[in-house]
N, CA and C of each residue as an Amber inpcrd file, in Angstrom:
protein
   642
 -47.7170000  14.4850000  54.7010000 -48.6110000  14.8820000  53.6210000
 -49.7180000  14.1170000  53.3030000 -50.7820000  14.9090000  52.8780000
 -51.9410000  14.1030000  52.6930000 -51.7490000  13.3220000  51.4740000
 -52.0170000  11.8430000  51.5690000 -51.6920000  11.0900000  50.6490000
 -52.4730000  11.0650000  49.1820000 -51.6730000  10.9930000  48.2370000
 -52.3550000  10.8160000  46.7890000 -53.1670000  12.3590000  46.5500000
 -52.8900000  13.1950000  47.0260000 -53.4670000  14.6540000  46.7140000
 -52.3850000  15.6340000  46.2960000 -52.5410000  16.4900000  45.2770000
 -51.6870000  17.7070000  44.9370000 -51.9730000  18.7620000  45.7870000
 -51.1670000  18.9150000  46.8920000 -51.5010000  19.7990000  47.9590000
 -50.6500000  21.0210000  47.4980000 -51.2180000  22.0550000  48.3020000
 -50.4400000  23.4870000  48.1290000 -50.8450000  24.4090000  49.5780000
 -49.6450000  24.8970000  50.1780000 -49.7180000  25.6500000  51.2430000
 -49.7620000  27.0810000  50.8730000 -50.6590000  28.0540000  51.2030000
 -50.6360000  29.2920000  50.8920000 -50.2580000  30.0560000  52.0130000
 -49.4710000  31.0540000  52.0370000 -49.1920000  31.8590000  53.2150000
 -49.4270000  33.3280000  52.8840000 -50.1850000  34.2160000  53.5390000
 -50.4760000  35.6920000  53.0450000 -50.1970000  36.4790000  54.5310000
 -49.2120000  37.1180000  54.5340000 -49.0530000  38.0480000  55.6410000
 -48.5910000  39.3970000  55.3470000 -48.7100000  39.6630000  54.1390000
 -48.2080000  40.9160000  53.6640000 -48.9430000  42.3620000  54.0740000
 -49.9270000  42.0980000  54.6200000 -51.0000000  43.1550000  54.9480000
 -51.2810000  42.9660000  56.4050000 -52.3510000  43.9370000  56.6810000
 -52.8470000  43.7040000  58.0980000 -53.5190000  42.0890000  58.1540000
 -53.9230000  41.6710000  57.4110000 -54.5640000  40.2300000  57.3520000
 -53.4240000  39.3690000  57.2930000 -53.4760000  38.2780000  58.3370000
 -52.5490000  37.2180000  58.3700000 -53.1220000  35.7840000  58.1020000
 -53.2510000  35.1250000  56.8710000 -53.8220000  33.9660000  56.9290000
 -52.9370000  32.6410000  56.1010000 -53.5600000  31.5540000  56.2980000
 -52.9530000  30.5480000  55.4080000 -53.9810000  29.7000000  55.1420000
 -53.7420000  28.8160000  54.2810000 -55.0220000  28.0150000  53.4140000
 -53.9900000  26.7470000  53.1960000 -54.5530000  25.4990000  53.1520000
 -54.3460000  24.3000000  52.7180000 -55.1580000  23.7380000  51.6100000
 -54.5240000  23.5730000  50.3330000 -55.5380000  23.0610000  49.3300000
 -55.0220000  21.5260000  49.0490000 -56.1260000  20.7650000  48.5870000
 -55.7270000  19.4760000  47.9200000 -56.5030000  19.2310000  46.6820000
 -55.8170000  19.0640000  45.4700000 -56.4850000  19.0540000  44.3090000
 -57.3810000  20.2030000  44.0320000 -56.8850000  21.2530000  44.3710000
 -57.6320000  22.5680000  44.2630000 -58.8740000  22.9280000  45.1600000
 -59.0450000  21.8310000  45.9360000 -60.0890000  21.8920000  46.9550000
 -59.5060000  22.4390000  48.4660000 -60.0430000  23.4380000  49.0170000
 -59.7330000  23.7950000  50.2370000 -59.7970000  22.9610000  51.2520000
 -58.9590000  22.4750000  52.0930000 -59.0000000  21.7420000  53.0760000
 -59.4310000  22.0600000  54.4720000 -58.3160000  23.2510000  54.8120000
 -58.3850000  23.8340000  55.9750000 -57.7830000  25.3270000  55.7540000
 -58.0730000  26.1470000  56.8940000 -57.5340000  27.5030000  56.4820000
 -57.7180000  28.2860000  58.1300000 -57.0720000  29.3790000  58.2020000
 -57.0000000  30.3950000  59.0820000 -57.0710000  31.6800000  58.7100000
 -57.5410000  32.8220000  59.4420000 -57.5490000  34.0510000  58.9770000
 -57.6720000  34.9180000  59.9400000 -56.9700000  36.1400000  60.1850000
 -57.0340000  37.0210000  61.2380000 -56.6430000  38.2470000  60.5790000
 -57.3720000  39.4480000  60.9560000 -56.9450000  40.5870000  60.8710000
 -56.2290000  41.4580000  61.9900000 -55.0620000  41.7460000  61.8480000
 -54.2790000  42.2800000  63.1710000 -53.3330000  43.2680000  62.7000000
 -53.0950000  44.2170000  63.6620000 -52.1140000  45.3640000  63.2330000
 -50.7160000  44.6920000  63.4780000 -50.2810000  43.9950000  64.5450000
 -48.9060000  43.4970000  64.7870000 -49.0720000  42.0160000  64.9120000
 -47.8280000  41.3750000  64.9140000 -47.8300000  40.1350000  65.6800000
 -48.0160000  39.1390000  64.4070000 -47.7550000  39.4350000  63.4350000
 -47.8450000  38.2380000  62.4050000 -46.7510000  37.1270000  62.5880000
 -45.8560000  37.3970000  63.0420000 -44.6870000  36.5800000  63.2720000
 -45.0880000  35.2940000  64.3100000 -45.5610000  35.9910000  65.0670000
 -45.9600000  34.8920000  66.5340000 -47.3650000  34.3190000  66.1120000
 -48.1960000  34.7200000  65.3380000 -49.4960000  34.2780000  64.8780000
 -49.0100000  33.2730000  63.8400000 -48.2080000  33.4560000  62.8010000
 -48.1940000  32.5510000  61.7540000 -47.8260000  30.9420000  61.9810000
 -46.7050000  30.6200000  62.6830000 -46.3740000  29.2550000  62.8180000
 -47.3400000  28.6940000  63.5270000 -48.1180000  28.8390000  64.5120000
 -49.2010000  28.1710000  65.0720000 -49.9940000  27.9430000  64.2820000
 -50.6830000  29.0250000  63.3470000 -51.4000000  28.7050000  62.2620000
 -51.2890000  27.5920000  61.4190000 -49.9110000  27.6870000  60.9720000
 -49.5940000  26.6150000  59.9900000 -49.6240000  25.3730000  60.7660000
 -48.9990000  25.3250000  62.0360000 -48.9580000  24.0110000  62.7480000
 -50.6310000  23.5290000  63.0650000 -51.2690000  24.1200000  63.0830000
 -52.5660000  23.6360000  63.4630000 -53.2020000  23.1370000  61.9870000
 -52.9690000  23.2720000  60.9210000 -53.4120000  22.5860000  59.7320000
 -53.1720000  21.1730000  59.7460000 -53.8310000  20.3020000  58.8750000
 -53.6000000  18.7580000  58.7630000 -52.1500000  18.5620000  58.5220000
 -51.6960000  17.5970000  59.0940000 -50.1500000  17.2770000  58.8920000
 -49.4750000  18.6630000  58.9230000 -49.7090000  19.3770000  59.8800000
 -48.8770000  20.5090000  60.1380000 -48.6510000  21.3200000  58.9310000
 -49.8170000  21.3010000  57.8850000 -49.6050000  22.0400000  56.7460000
 -48.7490000  21.7240000  55.5050000 -48.1960000  20.4740000  55.7970000
 -46.9230000  19.9400000  54.7960000 -47.7550000  19.8460000  53.5240000
 -47.0630000  20.2830000  52.4570000 -47.6060000  20.3530000  51.0040000
 -46.8210000  20.1970000  50.1930000 -46.8930000  19.6720000  48.9250000
 -46.1320000  19.5130000  47.7170000 -45.6080000  20.7260000  46.9840000
 -46.2570000  21.6710000  47.4090000 -45.9980000  23.1040000  46.7420000
 -46.4140000  24.3800000  47.9790000 -45.4930000  25.4410000  47.9710000
 -46.2530000  26.5750000  48.5700000 -46.2650000  27.5440000  48.0020000
 -47.0950000  28.6340000  48.0860000 -47.4350000  29.5950000  47.5320000
 -47.5070000  30.8530000  48.5300000 -46.9230000  32.1850000  48.2240000
 -46.9400000  33.0220000  49.2900000 -46.9610000  34.3110000  48.8690000
 -47.4620000  35.3080000  49.4830000 -47.7110000  36.6320000  49.0460000
 -46.2880000  37.4330000  49.3060000 -45.6940000  38.0240000  47.9980000
 -44.4270000  38.7110000  48.0470000 -44.7020000  39.9880000  48.4740000
 -45.9980000  40.8130000  48.5480000 -45.9450000  42.0740000  48.7060000
 -46.5450000  42.8630000  47.4660000 -46.7370000  43.9520000  47.4660000
 -46.4250000  44.9540000  48.5330000 -47.2540000  44.9950000  49.7620000
 -46.8320000  45.9100000  50.7550000 -47.4710000  45.6000000  51.9070000
 -46.4500000  46.0380000  53.1940000 -46.8310000  45.6070000  54.4090000
 -45.9280000  45.8040000  55.3900000 -44.4610000  45.1160000  55.1230000
 -43.4820000  46.1550000  55.7970000 -42.0680000  45.5540000  55.4110000
 -42.0180000  44.2480000  56.1970000 -42.3000000  44.2950000  57.3200000
 -42.2390000  43.2570000  58.3120000 -43.0100000  42.2060000  58.0380000
 -44.3310000  42.2230000  57.5410000 -45.1800000  41.2160000  57.1720000
 -44.6770000  40.5220000  55.8410000 -44.0300000  41.3580000  54.8390000
 -43.7820000  40.6380000  53.6770000 -42.6020000  39.7140000  54.1310000
 -41.7240000  40.2380000  54.7210000 -40.3980000  39.2810000  55.3290000
 -40.9820000  38.0780000  55.9870000 -41.8410000  38.1380000  57.0270000
 -42.3760000  37.1340000  57.8530000 -42.8760000  35.8000000  56.8540000
 -43.7070000  36.2590000  56.0250000 -44.4020000  35.2810000  55.0670000
 -43.3050000  34.7130000  54.3250000 -42.4930000  35.5590000  53.6670000
 -41.3240000  34.9740000  52.9970000 -40.3490000  34.1490000  53.5770000
 -39.8460000  34.3600000  55.0060000 -39.0230000  33.6860000  55.4560000
 -39.7910000  32.3060000  56.0160000 -40.8570000  32.3790000  56.0920000
 -41.6210000  31.0690000  56.6100000 -41.5690000  30.0110000  55.1830000
 -42.2680000  30.5990000  54.2510000 -42.3220000  29.8960000  53.2320000
 -40.9930000  29.3000000  52.5680000 -39.9400000  30.0410000  52.7910000
 -38.7520000  29.6640000  52.2640000 -38.2860000  28.5290000  53.0490000
 -38.3270000  28.4350000  54.4330000 -37.7350000  27.6220000  55.5510000
 -38.7140000  26.4900000  55.2980000 -39.7740000  26.1830000  55.2230000
 -40.8020000  25.1400000  54.8870000 -40.5360000  24.5410000  53.4370000
 -40.2130000  25.4260000  52.4770000 -39.7180000  25.1010000  51.1770000
 -38.5290000  24.0140000  51.1330000 -37.3580000  24.6050000  51.9340000
 -36.3130000  24.0340000  52.1650000 -36.2670000  22.5720000  52.8520000
 -37.1700000  22.9310000  54.1640000 -37.4420000  21.5700000  54.8100000
 -38.1040000  20.4260000  54.3270000 -39.2350000  20.7580000  53.3140000
 -39.8400000  19.6050000  52.7200000 -39.2750000  19.2680000  51.5290000
 -38.6030000  20.3200000  50.8360000 -37.9300000  19.9210000  49.4380000
 -38.9780000  20.0660000  48.4360000 -39.9260000  21.0760000  48.7080000
 -40.8680000  21.4030000  47.6650000 -40.5810000  22.7490000  47.1030000
 -41.2900000  23.2070000  45.8360000 -41.1990000  24.5160000  45.3000000
 -41.8520000  25.5640000  45.8070000 -41.3250000  26.7530000  46.0110000
 -42.0620000  27.9040000  46.5300000 -42.2070000  29.1030000  45.5070000
 -43.3850000  29.3850000  45.1930000 -43.5730000  30.2480000  44.3810000
 -44.4050000  31.7120000  44.9380000 -44.4910000  32.9470000  44.1910000
 -45.0990000  34.0000000  44.9020000 -46.1390000  34.5420000  43.9740000
 -46.9840000  35.4960000  44.8110000 -47.8660000  36.3640000  44.0780000
 -47.9150000  37.5730000  44.6990000 -48.5030000  38.5430000  44.0760000
 -48.5860000  40.0860000  44.3790000 -49.7130000  40.2050000  45.3310000
 -49.6240000  41.0290000  46.2660000 -50.9340000  41.5360000  46.8870000
 -52.1440000  42.3210000  46.1120000 -51.3800000  42.9760000  44.9980000
 -52.4660000  43.5400000  44.1030000 -53.2700000  42.5530000  43.1790000
 -52.4960000  41.5760000  42.6480000 -52.8250000  40.5690000  41.8020000
 -54.1990000  39.6480000  42.4100000 -53.9410000  39.3410000  43.6880000
 -54.8290000  38.5720000  44.4710000 -56.1400000  39.5400000  44.7010000
 -56.0570000  40.8250000  45.4470000 -57.1070000  41.7430000  45.4280000
 -57.7170000  42.0170000  44.2660000 -57.2670000  41.9860000  43.2820000
 -57.9870000  42.2490000  41.8160000 -58.8440000  41.0660000  41.2980000
 -57.9460000  39.8830000  41.8600000 -58.6580000  38.4630000  41.2980000
 -60.0180000  38.4260000  42.4950000 -60.1890000  38.9730000  43.4990000
 -61.2900000  38.8640000  44.6990000 -62.0250000  39.7350000  44.1810000
 -61.8910000  41.0130000  43.8040000 -62.5920000  41.9810000  43.4300000
 -63.2770000  41.5480000  42.1630000 -62.7650000  41.0940000  41.4190000
 -63.4220000  40.8890000  39.8000000 -64.3280000  39.5790000  40.2940000
 -64.1520000  38.6330000  41.1970000 -65.2640000  37.6230000  41.5530000
 -66.5290000  38.1950000  42.1200000 -66.3020000  39.1470000  42.7790000
 -67.4300000  39.9360000  43.5820000 -68.1210000  40.8260000  42.5640000
 -67.2600000  41.3330000  41.3380000 -67.9530000  42.3580000  40.2550000
 -68.0710000  41.5480000  39.0010000 -68.5550000  40.6820000  38.5920000
 -68.3970000  39.8450000  37.3300000 -68.5750000  40.7050000  36.0550000
 -69.1610000  41.7720000  36.1560000 -69.4260000  42.7370000  35.0510000
 -68.2330000  43.6180000  34.8820000 -67.3880000  43.5130000  35.6470000
 -66.2220000  44.6950000  35.6480000 -65.4470000  44.0610000  34.7810000
 -64.5010000  45.1370000  33.6560000 -63.8390000  44.4690000  32.6750000
 -62.1540000  44.9560000  33.1830000 -62.3500000  45.9940000  34.0330000
 -61.1160000  46.6540000  34.4440000 -61.2950000  47.1520000  35.5670000
 -60.1800000  47.4040000  36.6810000 -60.2600000  47.9940000  37.9090000
 -59.1550000  48.3260000  38.4170000 -59.0400000  49.1080000  39.4280000
 -57.8280000  49.7500000  40.2030000 -57.7860000  48.9810000  41.5400000
 -56.3470000  48.8330000  41.9370000 -56.3100000  48.2420000  43.1810000
 -55.6080000  49.5220000  44.0000000 -56.0010000  49.9550000  45.1570000
 -55.2720000  50.8060000  46.1050000 -55.0990000  50.2070000  47.4160000
 -53.9080000  50.1220000  47.7750000 -53.5660000  49.3880000  49.1870000
 -52.6880000  50.3870000  49.9310000 -52.9450000  50.3340000  51.3970000
 -52.0580000  51.1880000  52.0960000 -50.5060000  51.0520000  51.9080000
 -49.9700000  52.2170000  51.6680000 -48.4720000  52.3950000  51.4870000
 -47.8370000  52.7020000  52.6810000 -46.6010000  53.2290000  52.4540000
 -45.7840000  53.7990000  53.5030000 -45.9750000  55.3450000  53.5040000
 -45.8620000  55.9540000  54.7420000 -45.4440000  57.3120000  54.6630000
 -47.0240000  58.1300000  54.1770000 -47.8880000  57.5650000  54.3320000
 -49.3330000  58.1350000  53.9100000 -49.7320000  58.0750000  52.4010000
 -48.7380000  57.2130000  51.8420000 -49.2250000  56.8720000  50.2580000
 -49.7260000  55.9820000  50.0080000 -50.3430000  55.4170000  48.8100000
 -51.0070000  54.6040000  48.3510000 -50.1600000  53.6600000  47.2460000
 -50.2050000  52.3280000  47.6490000 -49.6320000  51.3970000  46.4320000
 -50.7970000  51.0180000  45.3060000 -50.7290000  51.5150000  44.4290000
 -51.8240000  51.6460000  43.3590000 -51.4330000  50.6400000  42.0630000
 -52.2550000  49.9450000  41.2860000 -52.1480000  49.2490000  40.0970000
 -53.4980000  49.1630000  39.5850000 -53.5560000  48.8170000  38.4050000
 -54.6470000  48.7900000  37.4890000 -54.6060000  47.2710000  36.8480000
 -55.8340000  46.3820000  36.8220000 -55.7850000  45.0800000  36.0170000
 -57.1200000  45.0220000  35.2740000 -56.8870000  44.0610000  34.3700000
 -57.9560000  43.6800000  33.2370000 -58.6390000  42.5270000  34.1640000
 -59.7940000  42.2220000  33.4130000 -60.2950000  41.1000000  34.0600000
 -59.4650000  39.6460000  33.9660000 -58.6780000  39.4950000  33.1560000
 -57.9060000  38.2940000  32.7140000 -56.5990000  38.3880000  33.8160000
 -56.6990000  39.2560000  34.5460000 -55.6520000  39.0910000  35.3460000
 -54.1680000  40.1870000  35.0030000 -54.2510000  40.3980000  33.7950000
 -53.1860000  40.9570000  33.2320000 -52.9710000  42.5060000  33.9280000
 -51.8120000  42.9140000  34.2170000 -51.5710000  44.2130000  34.8810000
 -51.6840000  45.4280000  33.6520000 -52.4210000  46.3320000  33.9150000
 -52.5620000  47.4200000  32.8470000 -51.6110000  48.5240000  33.5490000
 -51.0060000  48.6210000  34.4610000 -50.1050000  49.7970000  34.8620000
 -48.9340000  48.9470000  35.7160000 -47.9860000  49.7230000  35.7560000
 -47.0890000  49.4920000  36.5940000 -47.2880000  49.5490000  37.9780000
 -46.8140000  48.8550000  39.2570000 -47.1690000  49.1600000  40.6670000
 -46.5960000  50.6950000  40.9270000 -47.4130000  51.3000000  41.4350000
 -46.7980000  52.6470000  41.7550000 -47.0910000  52.9110000  43.3600000
 -46.2050000  53.8110000  44.0800000 -46.3360000  54.2010000  45.5340000
 -46.4710000  55.6860000  45.2720000 -47.9570000  56.1390000  45.4320000
 -47.9430000  57.6310000  45.1800000 -49.0770000  58.3430000  46.3590000
 -48.7820000  59.7050000  46.6290000 -49.7630000  60.3660000  47.5750000
 -51.1080000  60.1220000  47.1120000 -51.9200000  60.3350000  48.0620000
 -53.4300000  60.1970000  47.8230000 -53.7400000  60.9440000  46.6220000
 -53.4130000  62.3870000  46.3270000 -53.9470000  62.8550000  45.3460000
 -53.6340000  62.4790000  44.0700000 -52.3240000  62.0350000  44.0660000
 -51.6610000  61.5960000  42.6820000 -52.3480000  60.0720000  42.4760000
 -52.4740000  59.4020000  43.5990000 -53.1760000  58.1160000  43.1530000
 -54.5460000  58.2500000  42.7190000 -55.3240000  59.2760000  43.2560000
 -56.4750000  59.4340000  42.7540000 -56.8770000  59.6960000  41.1680000
 -55.7560000  60.7310000  40.8100000 -55.7720000  60.9770000  39.3940000
 -55.2860000  59.6790000  38.6300000 -54.3300000  58.8630000  39.1540000
 -54.0390000  57.7740000  38.4780000 -54.8750000  56.6160000  38.3110000
 -55.9550000  56.4860000  39.1560000 -56.9180000  55.5780000  39.2710000
 -58.1030000  55.6550000  38.3520000 -58.2430000  55.2470000  37.1260000
 -59.2400000  55.8060000  36.4000000 -60.6230000  54.9050000  36.2570000
 -60.4480000  53.9900000  36.5620000 -61.4920000  52.9180000  36.4620000
 -62.6780000  52.9890000  37.4490000 -63.8610000  52.6760000  37.0970000
 -65.1490000  52.8580000  37.9740000 -64.8380000  51.8050000  39.3130000
 -64.2020000  50.9350000  39.3700000 -64.0910000  49.9360000  40.2740000
 -62.6990000  50.2060000  40.9480000 -62.8660000  50.4610000  42.2640000
 -61.4940000  50.6660000  42.9000000 -61.6090000  49.3500000  44.1720000
 -60.6010000  48.6350000  44.2210000 -60.4560000  47.7530000  45.3570000
 -59.4860000  47.8720000  46.2360000 -59.3100000  47.4240000  47.4460000
 -58.3000000  47.3110000  48.3230000 -58.6520000  47.8360000  49.7200000
 -57.4100000  48.2190000  50.4410000 -57.5390000  48.6170000  51.8340000
 -57.9050000  50.1370000  51.7860000 -57.6250000  51.0160000  50.7280000
 -57.7460000  52.2460000  50.6650000 -58.7310000  52.6380000  49.6210000
 -59.6910000  51.7600000  49.1900000 -60.6380000  52.1160000  48.2250000
 -61.5430000  53.1450000  48.7760000 -61.8910000  53.0630000  49.7870000
 -63.1070000  54.0190000  50.1190000 -62.4910000  55.5150000  50.1190000
 -61.2410000  55.6640000  50.9270000 -60.9340000  57.0690000  50.6970000
 -60.6340000  57.5270000  49.4580000 -59.8790000  56.6010000  48.6460000
 -59.7940000  57.1820000  47.3310000 -61.0560000  57.3290000  46.2600000
 -61.7490000  56.6540000  46.6020000 -63.2000000  56.8560000  45.7630000
 -63.6430000  58.1970000  46.2150000 -63.8000000  58.4880000  47.4000000
 -64.4550000  59.4920000  48.0520000 -63.6000000  61.0230000  47.7210000
 -62.1230000  60.8580000  47.4400000 -61.4770000  61.9080000  47.1850000
 -61.6980000  62.2680000  45.7300000 -61.6370000  61.1580000  44.9910000
 -61.9100000  61.2160000  43.4660000 -63.4390000  61.8630000  43.1260000
 -64.5700000  61.4070000  43.8390000 -65.7270000  61.8860000  43.7690000
 -66.5310000  60.9590000  42.8320000 -66.0330000  59.6810000  42.6350000
 -66.9200000  59.2290000  41.7460000 -66.4500000  57.6370000  41.8320000
 -67.2670000  56.5360000  41.4660000 -66.6740000  55.3500000  41.3120000
 -67.4810000  54.3490000  42.3270000 -66.9800000  53.1110000  42.4130000
 -67.3340000  52.1490000  43.5310000 -66.3660000  51.5590000  44.1370000
 -66.3480000  51.7620000  45.6290000 -65.3040000  51.2040000  46.1860000
 -65.5490000  49.8440000  46.9260000 -64.4880000  49.0490000  46.9890000
 -64.6690000  47.5640000  47.3990000 -63.3860000  47.2650000  48.6670000
 -63.6970000  47.7090000  49.6380000 -62.6130000  47.2180000  50.6570000
 -62.3680000  45.7510000  50.8750000 -61.0890000  45.6990000  50.6430000
 -60.8010000  44.1830000  50.5610000 -59.1830000  44.0270000  51.1210000
 -58.9520000  42.7930000  51.8540000 -57.4860000  42.6190000  52.2730000
 -57.1400000  41.3090000  51.6830000 -55.9540000  40.7450000  51.0410000
 -55.5530000  39.6760000  50.2940000 -55.8900000  38.3300000  51.6280000
 -56.3740000  37.4430000  51.1860000 -56.7480000  36.3510000  51.8280000
 -56.2990000  34.9760000  51.2170000 -55.6700000  34.1090000  51.8410000
 -54.8980000  32.9770000  51.4020000 -56.0750000  32.0570000  50.7910000
 -57.1610000  32.0240000  51.5770000 -58.1850000  31.1490000  51.1740000
 -58.7650000  31.3220000  49.7540000 -58.4420000  32.5130000  48.9980000
 -59.0500000  32.9360000  47.9040000 -57.8960000  32.7950000  46.9160000
 -56.8230000  32.2490000  47.3410000 -55.4890000  32.3600000  46.2760000
 -55.7050000  31.5800000  44.9930000 -56.6480000  30.6810000  44.8230000
 -56.9230000  29.8430000  43.3980000 -57.6640000  30.7840000  42.5110000
 -58.2280000  31.9320000  42.9870000 -58.6760000  33.0220000  41.8720000
 -57.5180000  33.3970000  41.2750000 -56.6320000  33.6040000  41.5720000
 -55.4370000  33.9270000  40.5760000 -55.1530000  33.0150000  39.4360000
 -55.1060000  33.7600000  38.2490000 -54.6050000  33.1870000  37.1390000
 -53.2280000  32.5460000  37.2840000 -53.1650000  31.4850000  36.5680000
 -51.9010000  30.5800000  36.5460000 -50.7200000  31.5820000  36.5370000
 -50.4240000  32.5280000  35.8140000 -49.5020000  33.2870000  35.3000000
 -49.2150000  34.0980000  36.6110000 -50.2610000  34.5370000  37.3670000
 -50.0840000  35.3720000  38.5270000 -49.5820000  34.6200000  39.5990000
 -49.2800000  33.5970000  39.7140000 -48.9030000  32.6560000  40.8430000
 -47.4180000  32.0210000  40.3870000 -46.7680000  32.4950000  39.7240000
 -45.2320000  32.2320000  39.3650000 -44.0210000  33.1080000  39.8620000
 -44.4210000  34.1720000  40.7030000 -43.2900000  35.0260000  40.9310000
 -41.9750000  34.2120000  41.8140000 -41.1150000  34.7900000  41.6170000
 -39.9770000  34.2510000  42.4890000 -40.2880000  34.6820000  43.7260000
 -39.8650000  34.0130000  44.7720000 -40.2700000  34.1800000  46.2750000
 -39.3930000  35.2690000  46.6020000 -39.3460000  36.3710000  46.2390000
 -38.6840000  37.5460000  46.6860000 -39.5020000  38.6130000  46.9410000
 -39.2710000  39.5280000  48.0470000 -39.9170000  40.6950000  48.4360000
 -40.3910000  41.6650000  47.2180000 -41.6730000  42.2900000  47.3130000
 -41.9320000  43.3160000  46.4420000 -42.2390000  44.4030000  47.0660000
 -41.6660000  45.5110000  47.4340000 -41.5960000  46.2140000  48.6260000
 -42.5090000  47.3190000  48.0040000 -42.6840000  47.9450000  46.7270000
 -43.2920000  48.8810000  46.3440000 -42.8190000  50.2130000  46.5290000
 -41.7090000  50.6280000  47.0910000 -41.0260000  51.8680000  46.8690000
 -39.6730000  51.2910000  47.4560000 -38.6670000  52.4990000  47.4110000
 -37.3390000  52.1470000  47.7580000 -37.2970000  52.1380000  49.2860000
 -36.1230000  51.8890000  49.7580000 -35.8310000  51.9980000  51.0970000
 -35.9530000  53.1720000  51.5500000 -36.3140000  53.5160000  52.9110000
 -36.3510000  54.8580000  53.5030000 -35.0770000  55.3680000  54.0030000
 -34.2980000  54.4460000  54.5970000 -32.9020000  55.0160000  54.8770000
 -32.1260000  55.0660000  53.9190000 -31.5880000  56.2610000  54.0960000
 -30.1550000  56.6810000  53.3270000 -28.5960000  56.4080000  53.6090000
 -28.1080000  55.8850000  52.6400000 -26.7170000  55.3650000  53.1310000
 -25.9860000  56.6400000  53.7840000 -25.2400000  56.3480000  54.7900000
 -24.3910000  57.3290000  55.4520000 -23.0780000  57.8150000  54.4470000
 -22.9410000  59.0520000  54.5830000 -21.7680000  59.5610000  53.5150000
 -20.5330000  58.8950000  54.2830000 -19.4620000  58.5380000  53.4420000
 -18.1220000  57.7750000  53.9900000 -16.9720000  59.0020000  54.1220000
 -16.7290000  59.1550000  55.3450000 -15.7130000  60.3350000  55.5610000
 -14.4000000  59.8640000  55.2070000 -13.7100000  60.7790000  54.7930000
 -12.0490000  60.5740000  54.4620000 -11.6250000  60.5110000  55.5500000
 -10.4820000  59.8510000  55.4130000  -9.5740000  59.4900000  56.5800000
  -8.6110000  60.6700000  56.4690000  -8.5750000  61.7080000  55.6940000
  -7.7260000  62.7040000  55.7170000  -6.4160000  62.5350000  54.8270000
């Protein structure tokens, strides 16, 4: 562990982006970032191991989702394992909170925005935010037409921002994926989730009916 510094390891694998960042006293020390379709599990451990002191920190922050089912689980499993091994706290944040914070930094005049991310089965994960990071709506998983109707703000950020704005016919689209290197843009209250998955929608599989024994 880096001496005499308040260190924080951030892990983000919930979407197509796979990234890690090591901070010391709120200063970025080292990081890695890649956009990939698959292979987060294989890529994440070497990314962390390549950080100074193999990424060891006094606290861990991890993206809890929503996003890829596998990606969410990979990040959480790594964060929990390292937290247990190092004896340090593990907290979480949401994909949409970080994308919103990144978008507000890029658009300092915006007072509210919508975040639209890739969901499952052709749906979009959507949520609205105020500039102070407060959620203005609950997280929803909606078909594109319903998502377009639900997103009423001029600025839309996220992986599905461009198609949503195009379908809606107005607004500004900002294509973004969450990035561990930008995690300190999150307001303090957005960094305190329990390190549990946020899937954004119910399980696809339906339980099998139990047959009677006669």
